[in-house]
Amino acid sequence: MSLSSTIPLTRLRGITPIHDDIQEVDELFHNLNASVAFDLPETIPGPRWKQDLHALLEQPTSSSSAFVMHIFITSSIIISALVTVLETVPTFRKISNAVWFGFETTLVALFTMEYIARSLAWSGSWRLYLRWALSFHGIIDLLAILPYYIEIALAQDTASFFRFSILRTFRLLRVFRPFRYNNSILLTIEVMFLSFRRSQHALLALSFFVVMVLVVFSTLLYFIERGTWDPSIEVFLDSNGEPSQFTSIPMAAWFVLVSKWCTWIFLLCVDHRISRQRSQR
């Protein structure tokens, strides 16, 4: 065999052909999609307007109107989550509750109309409707609007009981729906999966090293910063007489983990900047 000849990958011990990995990844994504979503049927039984409504709401690449509708719904989802977040900011708590209620009512009305429209689009048969209603996206759509109507029915804010308003943020999960229409995104995910799979032993060794370093430095920090034990109140006190923040090694580990990662990221950024300056020279 000449030096320039190609050696088949199957001749190399311990190396799995790339084709097999890609096939396994395809099967993985197929099973994942089957578990959290459902395949869109080519045709919806029923009148033509149901088929058009289904294409408008479920197939954003079918027409320009469907694409605009998809952008509008996705924007509404992001605005809804943003409103939920801003309600918790102390600066915005000065705003009247009527303003927040108006925002929420408008968004819930839009999402309710969307849910009804999707129900009509999937009402060609009971099998198709239940397939959609019990799917991941169907359940998320329902959970996103239920808290509002529960509050109206109880005539009080249920957030003080069960934090129902958090469920509205779950609608953000629906922004991942466009991923199944973009082959480049799916290909990127497959490449990432293959990269992690081929580097699993190196990543395992690196993880073990990081954990060992974390345990060592956390233990040192705990014994150095825990302070003096006060038997009267049964806590460690620091030099100022205040209860120590490092009450245990896990508490010290959290501080080491955060500070260490920040330091590593800073050093990586500095090293990258220096490398770029050297390459430009």
PDB file of C-alpha atoms in Angstrom:
ATOM      1  CA  MET A   1       0.000   0.000   0.000  1.00  0.00           C
ATOM      2  CA  SER A   2       1.482   3.351  -1.008  1.00  0.00           C
ATOM      3  CA  LEU A   3       1.797   6.246   1.397  1.00  0.00           C
ATOM      4  CA  SER A   4      -0.651   8.308  -0.624  1.00  0.00           C
ATOM      5  CA  SER A   5      -3.407   5.686  -0.549  1.00  0.00           C
ATOM      6  CA  THR A   6      -6.430   6.256   1.656  1.00  0.00           C
ATOM      7  CA  ILE A   7      -6.898   4.048   4.706  1.00  0.00           C
ATOM      8  CA  PRO A   8     -10.565   3.129   5.303  1.00  0.00           C
ATOM      9  CA  LEU A   9     -11.890   4.290   8.640  1.00  0.00           C
ATOM     10  CA  THR A  10     -13.148   0.776   9.349  1.00  0.00           C
ATOM     11  CA  ARG A  11      -9.514  -0.462   9.316  1.00  0.00           C
ATOM     12  CA  LEU A  12      -8.635   1.745  12.278  1.00  0.00           C
ATOM     13  CA  ARG A  13      -9.221   0.158  15.660  1.00  0.00           C
ATOM     14  CA  GLY A  14     -11.371   2.125  18.090  1.00  0.00           C
ATOM     15  CA  ILE A  15     -12.655   4.590  15.489  1.00  0.00           C
ATOM     16  CA  THR A  16     -16.322   4.543  14.574  1.00  0.00           C
ATOM     17  CA  PRO A  17     -17.178   5.564  11.011  1.00  0.00           C
ATOM     18  CA  ILE A  18     -18.652   9.036  10.787  1.00  0.00           C
ATOM     19  CA  HIS A  19     -21.563   7.721   8.749  1.00  0.00           C
ATOM     20  CA  ASP A  20     -22.651   5.513  11.657  1.00  0.00           C
ATOM     21  CA  ASP A  21     -22.484   8.449  14.063  1.00  0.00           C
ATOM     22  CA  ILE A  22     -24.581  10.616  11.782  1.00  0.00           C
ATOM     23  CA  GLN A  23     -27.117   7.816  11.388  1.00  0.00           C
ATOM     24  CA  GLU A  24     -27.343   7.441  15.166  1.00  0.00           C
ATOM     25  CA  VAL A  25     -27.778  11.192  15.558  1.00  0.00           C
ATOM     26  CA  ASP A  26     -30.576  11.186  12.987  1.00  0.00           C
ATOM     27  CA  GLU A  27     -32.336   8.417  14.898  1.00  0.00           C
ATOM     28  CA  LEU A  28     -31.852  10.336  18.147  1.00  0.00           C
ATOM     29  CA  PHE A  29     -33.432  13.503  16.769  1.00  0.00           C
ATOM     30  CA  HIS A  30     -36.258  11.518  15.204  1.00  0.00           C
ATOM     31  CA  ASN A  31     -37.081   9.924  18.557  1.00  0.00           C
ATOM     32  CA  LEU A  32     -36.752  13.278  20.317  1.00  0.00           C
ATOM     33  CA  ASN A  33     -39.154  14.969  17.928  1.00  0.00           C
ATOM     34  CA  ALA A  34     -41.591  12.088  18.300  1.00  0.00           C
ATOM     35  CA  SER A  35     -41.562  12.421  22.076  1.00  0.00           C
ATOM     36  CA  VAL A  36     -42.044  16.181  22.378  1.00  0.00           C
ATOM     37  CA  ALA A  37     -43.848  17.056  19.188  1.00  0.00           C
ATOM     38  CA  PHE A  38     -45.608  15.444  16.260  1.00  0.00           C
ATOM     39  CA  ASP A  39     -45.170  15.243  12.517  1.00  0.00           C
ATOM     40  CA  LEU A  40     -47.272  17.627  10.509  1.00  0.00           C
ATOM     41  CA  PRO A  41     -49.557  15.737   8.129  1.00  0.00           C
ATOM     42  CA  GLU A  42     -49.358  16.627   4.483  1.00  0.00           C
ATOM     43  CA  THR A  43     -53.122  17.294   4.225  1.00  0.00           C
ATOM     44  CA  ILE A  44     -55.739  18.157   6.818  1.00  0.00           C
ATOM     45  CA  PRO A  45     -59.157  16.543   6.350  1.00  0.00           C
ATOM     46  CA  GLY A  46     -62.076  18.926   6.144  1.00  0.00           C
ATOM     47  CA  PRO A  47     -63.019  22.044   4.194  1.00  0.00           C
ATOM     48  CA  ARG A  48     -60.477  24.165   2.375  1.00  0.00           C
ATOM     49  CA  TRP A  49     -60.575  26.969   4.944  1.00  0.00           C
ATOM     50  CA  LYS A  50     -59.316  24.588   7.643  1.00  0.00           C
ATOM     51  CA  GLN A  51     -56.431  23.558   5.437  1.00  0.00           C
ATOM     52  CA  ASP A  52     -55.578  27.206   4.766  1.00  0.00           C
ATOM     53  CA  LEU A  53     -55.860  28.026   8.481  1.00  0.00           C
ATOM     54  CA  HIS A  54     -53.600  25.094   9.330  1.00  0.00           C
ATOM     55  CA  ALA A  55     -50.990  26.230   6.809  1.00  0.00           C
ATOM     56  CA  LEU A  56     -51.201  29.794   8.140  1.00  0.00           C
ATOM     57  CA  LEU A  57     -50.589  28.789  11.765  1.00  0.00           C
ATOM     58  CA  GLU A  58     -48.456  25.651  11.532  1.00  0.00           C
ATOM     59  CA  GLN A  59     -46.352  26.067   8.383  1.00  0.00           C
ATOM     60  CA  PRO A  60     -44.588  29.459   8.407  1.00  0.00           C
ATOM     61  CA  THR A  61     -42.707  28.649   5.203  1.00  0.00           C
ATOM     62  CA  SER A  62     -45.869  27.955   3.199  1.00  0.00           C
ATOM     63  CA  SER A  63     -46.591  31.611   2.332  1.00  0.00           C
ATOM     64  CA  SER A  64     -45.631  35.181   3.148  1.00  0.00           C
ATOM     65  CA  SER A  65     -48.791  35.579   5.241  1.00  0.00           C
ATOM     66  CA  ALA A  66     -47.891  32.507   7.292  1.00  0.00           C
ATOM     67  CA  PHE A  67     -44.381  33.868   7.836  1.00  0.00           C
ATOM     68  CA  VAL A  68     -45.741  37.246   9.005  1.00  0.00           C
ATOM     69  CA  MET A  69     -48.162  35.465  11.343  1.00  0.00           C
ATOM     70  CA  HIS A  70     -45.307  33.398  12.744  1.00  0.00           C
ATOM     71  CA  ILE A  71     -43.240  36.538  13.404  1.00  0.00           C
ATOM     72  CA  PHE A  72     -46.220  38.240  15.067  1.00  0.00           C
ATOM     73  CA  ILE A  73     -46.931  35.290  17.365  1.00  0.00           C
ATOM     74  CA  THR A  74     -43.269  34.887  18.294  1.00  0.00           C
ATOM     75  CA  SER A  75     -43.002  38.620  19.065  1.00  0.00           C
ATOM     76  CA  SER A  76     -46.091  38.394  21.266  1.00  0.00           C
ATOM     77  CA  ILE A  77     -44.544  35.478  23.151  1.00  0.00           C
ATOM     78  CA  ILE A  78     -41.362  37.461  23.821  1.00  0.00           C
ATOM     79  CA  ILE A  79     -43.332  40.552  24.890  1.00  0.00           C
ATOM     80  CA  SER A  80     -45.429  38.422  27.249  1.00  0.00           C
ATOM     81  CA  ALA A  81     -42.322  36.999  28.911  1.00  0.00           C
ATOM     82  CA  LEU A  82     -40.778  40.485  29.090  1.00  0.00           C
ATOM     83  CA  VAL A  83     -43.869  41.873  30.823  1.00  0.00           C
ATOM     84  CA  THR A  84     -43.734  39.010  33.323  1.00  0.00           C
ATOM     85  CA  VAL A  85     -40.087  39.820  34.089  1.00  0.00           C
ATOM     86  CA  LEU A  86     -40.578  43.594  34.357  1.00  0.00           C
ATOM     87  CA  GLU A  87     -43.425  43.155  36.839  1.00  0.00           C
ATOM     88  CA  THR A  88     -40.885  41.867  39.368  1.00  0.00           C
ATOM     89  CA  VAL A  89     -38.441  44.788  38.979  1.00  0.00           C
ATOM     90  CA  PRO A  90     -38.773  47.212  41.933  1.00  0.00           C
ATOM     91  CA  THR A  91     -38.476  50.252  39.640  1.00  0.00           C
ATOM     92  CA  PHE A  92     -41.576  49.224  37.680  1.00  0.00           C
ATOM     93  CA  ARG A  93     -43.661  48.396  40.741  1.00  0.00           C
ATOM     94  CA  LYS A  94     -44.656  52.056  40.916  1.00  0.00           C
ATOM     95  CA  ILE A  95     -46.690  51.578  37.746  1.00  0.00           C
ATOM     96  CA  SER A  96     -50.390  51.121  38.395  1.00  0.00           C
ATOM     97  CA  ASN A  97     -51.691  47.568  38.515  1.00  0.00           C
ATOM     98  CA  ALA A  98     -54.311  48.577  35.962  1.00  0.00           C
ATOM     99  CA  VAL A  99     -51.547  49.091  33.374  1.00  0.00           C
ATOM    100  CA  TRP A 100     -50.098  45.626  33.977  1.00  0.00           C
ATOM    101  CA  PHE A 101     -53.591  44.136  33.926  1.00  0.00           C
ATOM    102  CA  GLY A 102     -54.248  45.841  30.589  1.00  0.00           C
ATOM    103  CA  PHE A 103     -51.057  44.424  29.093  1.00  0.00           C
ATOM    104  CA  GLU A 104     -51.859  40.960  30.395  1.00  0.00           C
ATOM    105  CA  THR A 105     -55.468  41.074  29.203  1.00  0.00           C
ATOM    106  CA  THR A 106     -54.408  42.104  25.702  1.00  0.00           C
ATOM    107  CA  LEU A 107     -51.775  39.381  25.435  1.00  0.00           C
ATOM    108  CA  VAL A 108     -54.041  36.695  26.872  1.00  0.00           C
ATOM    109  CA  ALA A 109     -56.779  37.704  24.428  1.00  0.00           C
ATOM    110  CA  LEU A 110     -54.337  37.288  21.528  1.00  0.00           C
ATOM    111  CA  PHE A 111     -53.129  33.925  22.793  1.00  0.00           C
ATOM    112  CA  THR A 112     -56.706  32.773  23.400  1.00  0.00           C
ATOM    113  CA  MET A 113     -57.703  33.618  19.833  1.00  0.00           C
ATOM    114  CA  GLU A 114     -54.593  31.816  18.618  1.00  0.00           C
ATOM    115  CA  TYR A 115     -55.460  28.738  20.691  1.00  0.00           C
ATOM    116  CA  ILE A 116     -59.026  28.696  19.355  1.00  0.00           C
ATOM    117  CA  ALA A 117     -57.751  29.124  15.793  1.00  0.00           C
ATOM    118  CA  ARG A 118     -55.307  26.251  16.198  1.00  0.00           C
ATOM    119  CA  SER A 119     -58.075  24.111  17.673  1.00  0.00           C
ATOM    120  CA  LEU A 120     -60.185  24.784  14.585  1.00  0.00           C
ATOM    121  CA  ALA A 121     -57.235  24.082  12.300  1.00  0.00           C
ATOM    122  CA  TRP A 122     -56.713  20.675  13.924  1.00  0.00           C
ATOM    123  CA  SER A 123     -60.412  19.796  14.217  1.00  0.00           C
ATOM    124  CA  GLY A 124     -60.496  17.757  11.013  1.00  0.00           C
ATOM    125  CA  SER A 125     -60.855  14.637  13.144  1.00  0.00           C
ATOM    126  CA  TRP A 126     -60.790  13.752  16.823  1.00  0.00           C
ATOM    127  CA  ARG A 127     -57.551  11.842  16.344  1.00  0.00           C
ATOM    128  CA  LEU A 128     -55.767  14.867  14.888  1.00  0.00           C
ATOM    129  CA  TYR A 129     -57.215  17.233  17.484  1.00  0.00           C
ATOM    130  CA  LEU A 130     -56.171  15.066  20.437  1.00  0.00           C
ATOM    131  CA  ARG A 131     -52.788  14.584  18.805  1.00  0.00           C
ATOM    132  CA  TRP A 132     -52.293  18.345  18.839  1.00  0.00           C
ATOM    133  CA  ALA A 133     -53.999  19.127  22.174  1.00  0.00           C
ATOM    134  CA  LEU A 134     -51.904  16.547  24.045  1.00  0.00           C
ATOM    135  CA  SER A 135     -48.657  17.485  22.309  1.00  0.00           C
ATOM    136  CA  PHE A 136     -45.898  19.547  23.886  1.00  0.00           C
ATOM    137  CA  HIS A 137     -46.865  22.801  22.147  1.00  0.00           C
ATOM    138  CA  GLY A 138     -50.582  22.271  22.726  1.00  0.00           C
ATOM    139  CA  ILE A 139     -50.118  21.813  26.470  1.00  0.00           C
ATOM    140  CA  ILE A 140     -47.805  24.836  26.674  1.00  0.00           C
ATOM    141  CA  ASP A 141     -50.366  26.980  24.824  1.00  0.00           C
ATOM    142  CA  LEU A 142     -53.068  25.964  27.290  1.00  0.00           C
ATOM    143  CA  LEU A 143     -50.912  26.459  30.395  1.00  0.00           C
ATOM    144  CA  ALA A 144     -49.971  29.937  29.183  1.00  0.00           C
ATOM    145  CA  ILE A 145     -53.547  31.266  29.292  1.00  0.00           C
ATOM    146  CA  LEU A 146     -55.032  29.235  32.167  1.00  0.00           C
ATOM    147  CA  PRO A 147     -53.581  31.367  35.033  1.00  0.00           C
ATOM    148  CA  TYR A 148     -55.375  34.489  33.788  1.00  0.00           C
ATOM    149  CA  TYR A 149     -58.783  32.814  33.668  1.00  0.00           C
ATOM    150  CA  ILE A 150     -58.218  31.154  37.052  1.00  0.00           C
ATOM    151  CA  GLU A 151     -57.523  34.576  38.563  1.00  0.00           C
ATOM    152  CA  ILE A 152     -60.674  35.974  36.963  1.00  0.00           C
ATOM    153  CA  ALA A 153     -62.742  33.038  38.234  1.00  0.00           C
ATOM    154  CA  LEU A 154     -61.387  33.354  41.779  1.00  0.00           C
ATOM    155  CA  ALA A 155     -61.574  37.163  41.660  1.00  0.00           C
ATOM    156  CA  GLN A 156     -58.114  37.459  43.224  1.00  0.00           C
ATOM    157  CA  ASP A 157     -54.439  37.280  42.369  1.00  0.00           C
ATOM    158  CA  THR A 158     -53.434  33.617  42.405  1.00  0.00           C
ATOM    159  CA  ALA A 159     -49.751  34.579  42.264  1.00  0.00           C
ATOM    160  CA  SER A 160     -49.844  34.943  46.044  1.00  0.00           C
ATOM    161  CA  PHE A 161     -50.792  31.257  46.291  1.00  0.00           C
ATOM    162  CA  PHE A 162     -49.178  29.216  43.541  1.00  0.00           C
ATOM    163  CA  ARG A 163     -47.177  31.628  41.391  1.00  0.00           C
ATOM    164  CA  PHE A 164     -49.380  30.920  38.367  1.00  0.00           C
ATOM    165  CA  SER A 165     -47.867  33.868  36.534  1.00  0.00           C
ATOM    166  CA  ILE A 166     -44.649  31.868  36.079  1.00  0.00           C
ATOM    167  CA  LEU A 167     -46.496  29.621  33.636  1.00  0.00           C
ATOM    168  CA  ARG A 168     -46.718  32.476  31.147  1.00  0.00           C
ATOM    169  CA  THR A 169     -42.964  32.353  30.774  1.00  0.00           C
ATOM    170  CA  PHE A 170     -43.291  28.765  29.526  1.00  0.00           C
ATOM    171  CA  ARG A 171     -44.563  30.157  26.224  1.00  0.00           C
ATOM    172  CA  LEU A 172     -40.947  31.067  25.503  1.00  0.00           C
ATOM    173  CA  LEU A 173     -40.380  27.359  24.875  1.00  0.00           C
ATOM    174  CA  ARG A 174     -42.462  27.732  21.736  1.00  0.00           C
ATOM    175  CA  VAL A 175     -39.855  29.956  20.094  1.00  0.00           C
ATOM    176  CA  PHE A 176     -37.887  26.748  19.476  1.00  0.00           C
ATOM    177  CA  ARG A 177     -40.569  25.634  17.026  1.00  0.00           C
ATOM    178  CA  PRO A 178     -38.882  27.312  13.994  1.00  0.00           C
ATOM    179  CA  PHE A 179     -35.843  25.095  14.537  1.00  0.00           C
ATOM    180  CA  ARG A 180     -37.526  22.163  12.825  1.00  0.00           C
ATOM    181  CA  TYR A 181     -37.937  24.254   9.661  1.00  0.00           C
ATOM    182  CA  ASN A 182     -34.240  25.196   9.528  1.00  0.00           C
ATOM    183  CA  ASN A 183     -31.939  22.411   8.363  1.00  0.00           C
ATOM    184  CA  SER A 184     -28.791  24.419   9.134  1.00  0.00           C
ATOM    185  CA  ILE A 185     -29.725  24.627  12.816  1.00  0.00           C
ATOM    186  CA  LEU A 186     -30.388  20.895  12.987  1.00  0.00           C
ATOM    187  CA  LEU A 187     -27.090  20.224  11.226  1.00  0.00           C
ATOM    188  CA  THR A 188     -25.286  22.436  13.750  1.00  0.00           C
ATOM    189  CA  ILE A 189     -26.849  20.505  16.609  1.00  0.00           C
ATOM    190  CA  GLU A 190     -25.749  17.230  15.033  1.00  0.00           C
ATOM    191  CA  VAL A 191     -22.185  18.502  14.660  1.00  0.00           C
ATOM    192  CA  MET A 192     -22.155  19.628  18.303  1.00  0.00           C
ATOM    193  CA  PHE A 193     -23.445  16.237  19.396  1.00  0.00           C
ATOM    194  CA  LEU A 194     -20.760  14.440  17.396  1.00  0.00           C
ATOM    195  CA  SER A 195     -18.073  16.723  18.817  1.00  0.00           C
ATOM    196  CA  PHE A 196     -19.130  16.025  22.400  1.00  0.00           C
ATOM    197  CA  ARG A 197     -19.397  12.321  21.699  1.00  0.00           C
ATOM    198  CA  ARG A 198     -15.913  12.064  20.218  1.00  0.00           C
ATOM    199  CA  SER A 199     -14.475  14.145  23.090  1.00  0.00           C
ATOM    200  CA  GLN A 200     -16.342  12.434  25.921  1.00  0.00           C
ATOM    201  CA  HIS A 201     -13.211  10.910  27.497  1.00  0.00           C
ATOM    202  CA  ALA A 202     -11.326  14.212  27.445  1.00  0.00           C
ATOM    203  CA  LEU A 203     -14.352  16.043  28.844  1.00  0.00           C
ATOM    204  CA  LEU A 204     -14.694  13.435  31.595  1.00  0.00           C
ATOM    205  CA  ALA A 205     -11.047  13.864  32.572  1.00  0.00           C
ATOM    206  CA  LEU A 206     -11.403  17.641  32.537  1.00  0.00           C
ATOM    207  CA  SER A 207     -14.557  17.470  34.663  1.00  0.00           C
ATOM    208  CA  PHE A 208     -12.804  15.242  37.200  1.00  0.00           C
ATOM    209  CA  PHE A 209      -9.892  17.681  37.399  1.00  0.00           C
ATOM    210  CA  VAL A 210     -12.237  20.659  37.878  1.00  0.00           C
ATOM    211  CA  VAL A 211     -14.149  18.872  40.649  1.00  0.00           C
ATOM    212  CA  MET A 212     -10.946  17.961  42.476  1.00  0.00           C
ATOM    213  CA  VAL A 213      -9.653  21.532  42.283  1.00  0.00           C
ATOM    214  CA  LEU A 214     -13.037  22.805  43.451  1.00  0.00           C
ATOM    215  CA  VAL A 215     -13.058  20.498  46.470  1.00  0.00           C
ATOM    216  CA  VAL A 216      -9.487  21.394  47.485  1.00  0.00           C
ATOM    217  CA  PHE A 217      -9.929  25.167  47.245  1.00  0.00           C
ATOM    218  CA  SER A 218     -13.382  25.023  48.863  1.00  0.00           C
ATOM    219  CA  THR A 219     -11.958  23.147  51.834  1.00  0.00           C
ATOM    220  CA  LEU A 220      -9.087  25.618  52.212  1.00  0.00           C
ATOM    221  CA  LEU A 221     -11.435  28.597  51.947  1.00  0.00           C
ATOM    222  CA  TYR A 222     -13.809  27.109  54.503  1.00  0.00           C
ATOM    223  CA  PHE A 223     -11.158  26.568  57.178  1.00  0.00           C
ATOM    224  CA  ILE A 224      -9.572  29.974  56.518  1.00  0.00           C
ATOM    225  CA  GLU A 225     -12.729  32.110  56.403  1.00  0.00           C
ATOM    226  CA  ARG A 226     -15.181  30.286  58.653  1.00  0.00           C
ATOM    227  CA  GLY A 227     -14.138  32.333  61.709  1.00  0.00           C
ATOM    228  CA  THR A 228     -14.463  31.455  65.375  1.00  0.00           C
ATOM    229  CA  TRP A 229     -17.106  29.148  66.793  1.00  0.00           C
ATOM    230  CA  ASP A 230     -19.538  30.793  69.235  1.00  0.00           C
ATOM    231  CA  PRO A 231     -21.105  28.096  71.434  1.00  0.00           C
ATOM    232  CA  SER A 232     -23.808  30.440  72.740  1.00  0.00           C
ATOM    233  CA  ILE A 233     -25.485  30.902  69.345  1.00  0.00           C
ATOM    234  CA  GLU A 234     -23.853  27.847  67.729  1.00  0.00           C
ATOM    235  CA  VAL A 235     -22.531  29.624  64.641  1.00  0.00           C
ATOM    236  CA  PHE A 236     -19.133  30.673  63.298  1.00  0.00           C
ATOM    237  CA  LEU A 237     -18.379  34.399  63.638  1.00  0.00           C
ATOM    238  CA  ASP A 238     -16.010  36.364  61.415  1.00  0.00           C
ATOM    239  CA  SER A 239     -13.550  39.043  62.557  1.00  0.00           C
ATOM    240  CA  ASN A 240     -16.353  41.626  62.721  1.00  0.00           C
ATOM    241  CA  GLY A 241     -18.497  39.491  64.992  1.00  0.00           C
ATOM    242  CA  GLU A 242     -20.984  38.738  62.225  1.00  0.00           C
ATOM    243  CA  PRO A 243     -22.133  35.227  61.279  1.00  0.00           C
ATOM    244  CA  SER A 244     -19.739  33.762  58.738  1.00  0.00           C
ATOM    245  CA  GLN A 245     -20.965  33.373  55.173  1.00  0.00           C
ATOM    246  CA  PHE A 246     -18.943  30.183  54.802  1.00  0.00           C
ATOM    247  CA  THR A 247     -20.958  27.940  57.088  1.00  0.00           C
ATOM    248  CA  SER A 248     -20.004  24.762  55.233  1.00  0.00           C
ATOM    249  CA  ILE A 249     -17.730  23.472  52.501  1.00  0.00           C
ATOM    250  CA  PRO A 250     -20.587  23.447  49.934  1.00  0.00           C
ATOM    251  CA  MET A 251     -21.210  27.139  50.668  1.00  0.00           C
ATOM    252  CA  ALA A 252     -17.524  27.829  50.113  1.00  0.00           C
ATOM    253  CA  ALA A 253     -17.637  25.710  46.951  1.00  0.00           C
ATOM    254  CA  TRP A 254     -20.281  27.991  45.451  1.00  0.00           C
ATOM    255  CA  PHE A 255     -18.076  31.048  46.047  1.00  0.00           C
ATOM    256  CA  VAL A 256     -15.041  29.277  44.579  1.00  0.00           C
ATOM    257  CA  LEU A 257     -17.036  28.066  41.586  1.00  0.00           C
ATOM    258  CA  VAL A 258     -18.380  31.510  40.699  1.00  0.00           C
ATOM    259  CA  SER A 259     -15.115  33.370  41.266  1.00  0.00           C
ATOM    260  CA  LYS A 260     -13.048  30.699  39.501  1.00  0.00           C
ATOM    261  CA  TRP A 261     -15.186  30.648  36.375  1.00  0.00           C
ATOM    262  CA  CYS A 262     -15.215  34.446  36.208  1.00  0.00           C
ATOM    263  CA  THR A 263     -11.431  34.470  36.533  1.00  0.00           C
ATOM    264  CA  TRP A 264     -11.003  31.796  33.864  1.00  0.00           C
ATOM    265  CA  ILE A 265     -13.305  33.621  31.458  1.00  0.00           C
ATOM    266  CA  PHE A 266     -11.381  36.855  32.037  1.00  0.00           C
ATOM    267  CA  LEU A 267      -8.044  35.118  31.431  1.00  0.00           C
ATOM    268  CA  LEU A 268      -9.375  33.478  28.275  1.00  0.00           C
ATOM    269  CA  CYS A 269     -10.565  36.846  26.952  1.00  0.00           C
ATOM    270  CA  VAL A 270      -7.185  38.434  27.705  1.00  0.00           C
ATOM    271  CA  ASP A 271      -5.340  35.537  26.052  1.00  0.00           C
ATOM    272  CA  HIS A 272      -7.606  35.760  22.994  1.00  0.00           C
ATOM    273  CA  ARG A 273      -7.031  39.509  22.722  1.00  0.00           C
ATOM    274  CA  ILE A 274      -3.256  39.085  22.981  1.00  0.00           C
ATOM    275  CA  SER A 275      -3.324  36.343  20.336  1.00  0.00           C
ATOM    276  CA  ARG A 276      -5.283  38.565  17.961  1.00  0.00           C
ATOM    277  CA  GLN A 277      -2.844  41.435  18.446  1.00  0.00           C
ATOM    278  CA  ARG A 278       0.093  39.140  17.725  1.00  0.00           C
ATOM    279  CA  SER A 279      -1.576  37.756  14.607  1.00  0.00           C
ATOM    280  CA  GLN A 280      -2.265  41.268  13.312  1.00  0.00           C
ATOM    281  CA  ARG A 281       1.416  42.136  13.621  1.00  0.00           C
TER     282      ARG A 281
END
